Amino acid sequence: GEDVEQSLFLSVREGDSSVINCTYTDSSSTYLYWYKQEPGAGLQLLTYIFSNMDMKQDQRLTVLLNKKDKHLSLRIADTQTGDSAIYFCADDAGGYNKLIFGAGTRLAVHP
Amino acid sequence: DTGVSQNPRHKITKRGQNVTFRCDPISEHNRLYWYRQTLGQGPEFLTYFQNEAQLEKSRLLSDRFSAERPKGSFSTLEIQRTEQGDSAMYLCASSLADEQYFGPGTRLTVT
């Protein structure tokens, strides 16, 4: 079945760039997503990329997609303490009916 | 606030009791999704509605679970005869096209 994997933890210094990585198995994915979850809260959609694109930039966020290797990354420039959260990668399994999520990467930003 | 809303935010119940959660999607969003999230994991898909039709159910949705969306607007998720393993965050999301927007979730604790 479909599977999405992420590294569990990333620690960065304030002001540095963060890169969160994700791999997925589904060849039929149409869109791939990044969500952010703060403690006790729901998921906030950060950005998403169409599977035929290689890159998408949105302010401090850059998404890179290597479809051949089924690898997705999220780069956060100038990381701030407010970026500390869990980041989830998800793919749509080729349709509108569900998202398949990874287990999340906890980003810790320290001074 | 015109985002997805969920009620209640927290529910504590005793094993064996029935519980019902409500989700109000973003106006005009015809697709509505339920997910379950346990500690340290990403959300797992439970079920999906397009308008009032329930089009897909996960095998996670045992016969103790039932979801409805009677008029194609709000949705309810009922769990009968709750078990301790049902303790989780229940998340609702809605969409019109490619983006799913999540509510804050209902945290269920079964004692």
Tab-separated table of C-alpha atoms in Angstrom:
chain	number	residue	atom	x	y	z
A	1	GLY	CA	0.000	0.000	0.000
A	2	GLU	CA	0.930	3.643	0.024
A	3	ASP	CA	3.548	4.740	2.525
A	4	VAL	CA	5.108	8.068	3.471
A	5	GLU	CA	8.256	8.270	5.588
A	6	GLN	CA	9.946	11.148	7.344
A	7	SER	CA	12.819	11.568	9.737
A	8	LEU	CA	11.446	12.137	13.233
A	9	PHE	CA	13.449	15.059	14.561
A	10	LEU	CA	15.393	18.093	13.354
A	11	SER	CA	17.131	20.720	15.470
A	12	VAL	CA	18.326	24.007	13.964
A	13	ARG	CA	19.669	27.317	15.185
A	14	GLU	CA	17.488	30.399	14.836
A	15	GLY	CA	18.242	32.176	11.564
A	16	ASP	CA	19.557	29.054	9.808
A	17	SER	CA	17.713	27.172	7.085
A	18	SER	CA	15.805	23.991	7.901
A	19	VAL	CA	15.376	21.141	5.459
A	20	ILE	CA	12.764	18.492	6.186
A	21	ASN	CA	12.775	15.408	3.999
A	22	CYS	CA	10.096	12.929	3.001
A	23	THR	CA	9.906	9.847	0.813
A	24	TYR	CA	6.751	8.285	-0.576
A	25	THR	CA	5.916	5.134	-2.459
A	26	ASP	CA	2.786	5.951	-4.477
A	27	SER	CA	3.472	6.427	-8.178
A	28	SER	CA	0.022	7.868	-8.837
A	29	SER	CA	0.319	10.901	-6.529
A	30	THR	CA	-1.068	14.051	-8.121
A	31	TYR	CA	-0.276	16.523	-5.356
A	32	LEU	CA	2.082	16.377	-2.392
A	33	TYR	CA	1.530	18.503	0.685
A	34	TRP	CA	3.250	19.965	3.706
A	35	TYR	CA	1.262	20.616	6.869
A	36	LYS	CA	2.340	22.169	10.175
A	37	GLN	CA	0.931	21.155	13.551
A	38	GLU	CA	1.515	23.072	16.765
A	39	PRO	CA	0.863	21.430	20.171
A	40	GLY	CA	-2.788	20.620	20.762
A	41	ALA	CA	-3.871	22.109	17.443
A	42	GLY	CA	-5.132	20.901	14.088
A	43	LEU	CA	-3.089	20.865	10.913
A	44	GLN	CA	-2.262	24.024	9.009
A	45	LEU	CA	-1.719	23.673	5.267
A	46	LEU	CA	1.639	25.286	4.465
A	47	THR	CA	2.100	24.543	0.794
A	48	TYR	CA	1.667	21.861	-1.831
A	49	ILE	CA	3.160	20.947	-5.164
A	50	PHE	CA	1.773	19.385	-8.314
A	51	SER	CA	3.557	16.162	-9.161
A	52	ASN	CA	4.749	17.457	-12.538
A	53	MET	CA	6.651	20.328	-10.913
A	54	ASP	CA	10.206	20.182	-9.589
A	55	MET	CA	10.110	23.177	-7.315
A	56	LYS	CA	7.727	25.632	-5.728
A	57	GLN	CA	8.661	28.705	-3.718
A	58	ASP	CA	6.351	30.542	-1.360
A	59	GLN	CA	8.008	33.282	0.700
A	60	ARG	CA	10.344	31.510	3.153
A	61	LEU	CA	9.238	28.059	2.002
A	62	THR	CA	10.772	26.110	-0.874
A	63	VAL	CA	9.456	22.694	-1.883
A	64	LEU	CA	11.621	20.408	-4.000
A	65	LEU	CA	10.218	17.298	-5.655
A	66	ASN	CA	12.259	14.499	-7.200
A	67	LYS	CA	9.579	12.346	-8.751
A	68	LYS	CA	12.017	9.734	-9.999
A	69	ASP	CA	13.298	9.066	-6.475
A	70	LYS	CA	9.900	9.820	-4.875
A	71	HIS	CA	11.588	12.357	-2.597
A	72	LEU	CA	10.032	15.570	-1.330
A	73	SER	CA	11.696	18.244	0.783
A	74	LEU	CA	10.628	21.424	2.528
A	75	ARG	CA	13.178	24.155	3.086
A	76	ILE	CA	12.398	26.916	5.561
A	77	ALA	CA	14.680	29.925	5.182
A	78	ASP	CA	15.636	32.082	8.181
A	79	THR	CA	14.037	29.679	10.649
A	80	GLN	CA	12.393	31.372	13.638
A	81	THR	CA	11.299	30.080	17.047
A	82	GLY	CA	7.703	30.317	15.841
A	83	ASP	CA	8.529	27.640	13.267
A	84	SER	CA	8.971	25.073	16.055
A	85	ALA	CA	6.269	22.483	15.393
A	86	ILE	CA	5.663	19.083	13.813
A	87	TYR	CA	5.725	19.053	10.023
A	88	PHE	CA	3.809	16.429	8.088
A	89	CYS	CA	4.327	15.361	4.523
A	90	ALA	CA	1.273	13.898	2.753
A	91	ASP	CA	0.347	12.553	-0.662
A	92	ASP	CA	-3.074	12.275	-2.214
A	93	ALA	CA	-2.717	8.718	-3.528
A	94	GLY	CA	-3.787	10.007	-6.942
A	95	GLY	CA	-7.298	11.067	-6.017
A	96	TYR	CA	-9.516	13.394	-3.996
A	97	ASN	CA	-10.599	10.895	-1.427
A	98	LYS	CA	-7.823	10.832	1.174
A	99	LEU	CA	-4.364	11.970	2.174
A	100	ILE	CA	-1.631	9.578	3.302
A	101	PHE	CA	0.511	11.173	5.999
A	102	GLY	CA	3.980	10.521	7.301
A	103	ALA	CA	4.591	10.281	11.036
A	104	GLY	CA	5.814	13.879	11.158
A	105	THR	CA	9.141	15.611	11.746
A	106	ARG	CA	9.492	17.574	14.961
A	107	LEU	CA	11.409	20.788	14.278
A	108	ALA	CA	13.095	22.387	17.278
A	109	VAL	CA	14.546	25.877	16.826
A	110	HIS	CA	17.055	27.019	19.410
A	111	PRO	CA	18.759	30.404	19.914
B	1	ASP	CA	-13.880	32.713	11.604
B	2	THR	CA	-14.831	30.827	8.442
B	3	GLY	CA	-12.558	27.828	8.959
B	4	VAL	CA	-13.496	24.237	9.783
B	5	SER	CA	-14.978	23.954	13.265
B	6	GLN	CA	-15.323	20.879	15.457
B	7	ASN	CA	-17.256	20.260	18.640
B	8	PRO	CA	-16.598	19.382	21.318
B	9	ARG	CA	-12.875	20.111	21.507
B	10	HIS	CA	-12.383	17.605	24.304
B	11	LYS	CA	-14.434	14.621	25.392
B	12	ILE	CA	-13.784	12.290	28.296
B	13	THR	CA	-15.963	9.221	28.432
B	14	LYS	CA	-16.091	5.884	30.174
B	15	ARG	CA	-15.484	2.692	28.299
B	16	GLY	CA	-18.672	1.347	26.816
B	17	GLN	CA	-20.378	4.718	26.387
B	18	ASN	CA	-21.365	6.202	23.034
B	19	VAL	CA	-19.933	9.518	21.839
B	20	THR	CA	-20.769	11.805	18.924
B	21	PHE	CA	-18.604	14.496	17.389
B	22	ARG	CA	-19.647	17.255	15.018
B	23	CYS	CA	-17.763	18.911	12.180
B	24	ASP	CA	-18.825	22.074	10.351
B	25	PRO	CA	-16.833	22.446	7.130
B	26	ILE	CA	-15.947	25.627	5.314
B	27	SER	CA	-19.028	26.915	3.502
B	28	GLU	CA	-19.396	25.609	-0.046
B	29	HIS	CA	-16.795	22.882	0.434
B	30	ASN	CA	-18.434	19.787	-0.991
B	31	ARG	CA	-15.840	17.298	0.260
B	32	LEU	CA	-15.508	16.369	3.929
B	33	TYR	CA	-13.022	13.991	5.532
B	34	TRP	CA	-12.532	12.386	8.939
B	35	TYR	CA	-9.094	11.346	10.195
B	36	ARG	CA	-7.813	9.905	13.452
B	37	GLN	CA	-4.477	10.853	14.967
B	38	THR	CA	-2.787	9.023	17.837
B	39	LEU	CA	0.176	10.312	19.778
B	40	GLY	CA	3.361	10.475	17.760
B	41	GLN	CA	1.668	9.543	14.486
B	42	GLY	CA	0.340	11.319	11.459
B	43	PRO	CA	-3.386	11.457	10.793
B	44	GLU	CA	-4.950	8.289	9.407
B	45	PHE	CA	-7.859	8.477	6.997
B	46	LEU	CA	-11.215	7.213	8.272
B	47	THR	CA	-13.866	8.251	5.767
B	48	TYR	CA	-14.768	10.702	3.016
B	49	PHE	CA	-17.985	12.399	1.870
B	50	GLN	CA	-18.749	14.170	-1.354
B	51	ASN	CA	-21.854	16.202	-0.587
B	52	GLU	CA	-24.057	13.812	1.394
B	53	ALA	CA	-22.655	10.622	-0.134
B	54	GLN	CA	-20.123	8.615	1.861
B	55	LEU	CA	-17.777	7.463	-0.886
B	56	GLU	CA	-14.966	5.743	0.959
B	57	LYS	CA	-14.420	4.133	4.339
B	58	SER	CA	-11.126	2.909	5.754
B	59	ARG	CA	-10.829	-0.539	7.257
B	60	LEU	CA	-9.996	1.399	10.461
B	61	LEU	CA	-13.671	2.352	10.595
B	62	SER	CA	-15.057	-0.657	12.443
B	63	ASP	CA	-18.781	-1.320	12.748
B	64	ARG	CA	-18.784	0.641	16.025
B	65	PHE	CA	-18.086	3.800	14.033
B	66	SER	CA	-20.642	5.574	11.900
B	67	ALA	CA	-20.429	8.865	10.076
B	68	GLU	CA	-23.150	10.904	8.438
B	69	ARG	CA	-23.483	14.086	6.442
B	70	PRO	CA	-27.236	14.289	6.026
B	71	LYS	CA	-27.636	17.525	4.096
B	72	GLY	CA	-24.201	17.792	2.608
B	73	SER	CA	-23.141	20.422	5.139
B	74	PHE	CA	-22.111	19.434	8.684
B	75	SER	CA	-21.070	15.895	9.555
B	76	THR	CA	-21.231	13.731	12.662
B	77	LEU	CA	-18.994	10.873	13.707
B	78	GLU	CA	-20.418	8.480	16.288
B	79	ILE	CA	-18.489	5.842	18.170
B	80	GLN	CA	-20.575	3.226	19.946
B	81	ARG	CA	-19.380	1.162	22.908
B	82	THR	CA	-16.127	3.080	23.182
B	83	GLU	CA	-12.920	1.238	23.976
B	84	GLN	CA	-9.675	2.560	25.418
B	85	GLY	CA	-8.055	2.087	22.019
B	86	ASP	CA	-10.419	4.715	20.619
B	87	SER	CA	-8.586	7.411	22.588
B	88	ALA	CA	-7.174	9.741	19.947
B	89	MET	CA	-7.579	13.103	18.258
B	90	TYR	CA	-10.367	13.033	15.669
B	91	LEU	CA	-9.745	15.519	12.891
B	92	CYS	CA	-12.148	16.770	10.267
B	93	ALA	CA	-11.102	18.410	7.011
B	94	SER	CA	-12.954	19.921	4.081
B	95	SER	CA	-12.052	20.801	0.536
B	96	LEU	CA	-13.417	22.191	-2.697
B	97	ALA	CA	-10.565	21.049	-4.926
B	98	ASP	CA	-6.970	20.091	-4.174
B	99	GLU	CA	-6.473	21.584	-0.717
B	100	GLN	CA	-7.765	20.005	2.485
B	101	TYR	CA	-8.283	22.378	5.390
B	102	PHE	CA	-8.353	20.889	8.847
B	103	GLY	CA	-10.322	21.772	11.935
B	104	PRO	CA	-8.815	21.953	15.433
B	105	GLY	CA	-9.846	18.381	16.242
B	106	THR	CA	-11.756	16.657	19.027
B	107	ARG	CA	-9.573	14.935	21.586
B	108	LEU	CA	-11.271	11.816	22.929
B	109	THR	CA	-10.122	10.165	26.143
B	110	VAL	CA	-11.726	6.846	27.067
B	111	THR	CA	-11.222	5.885	30.715
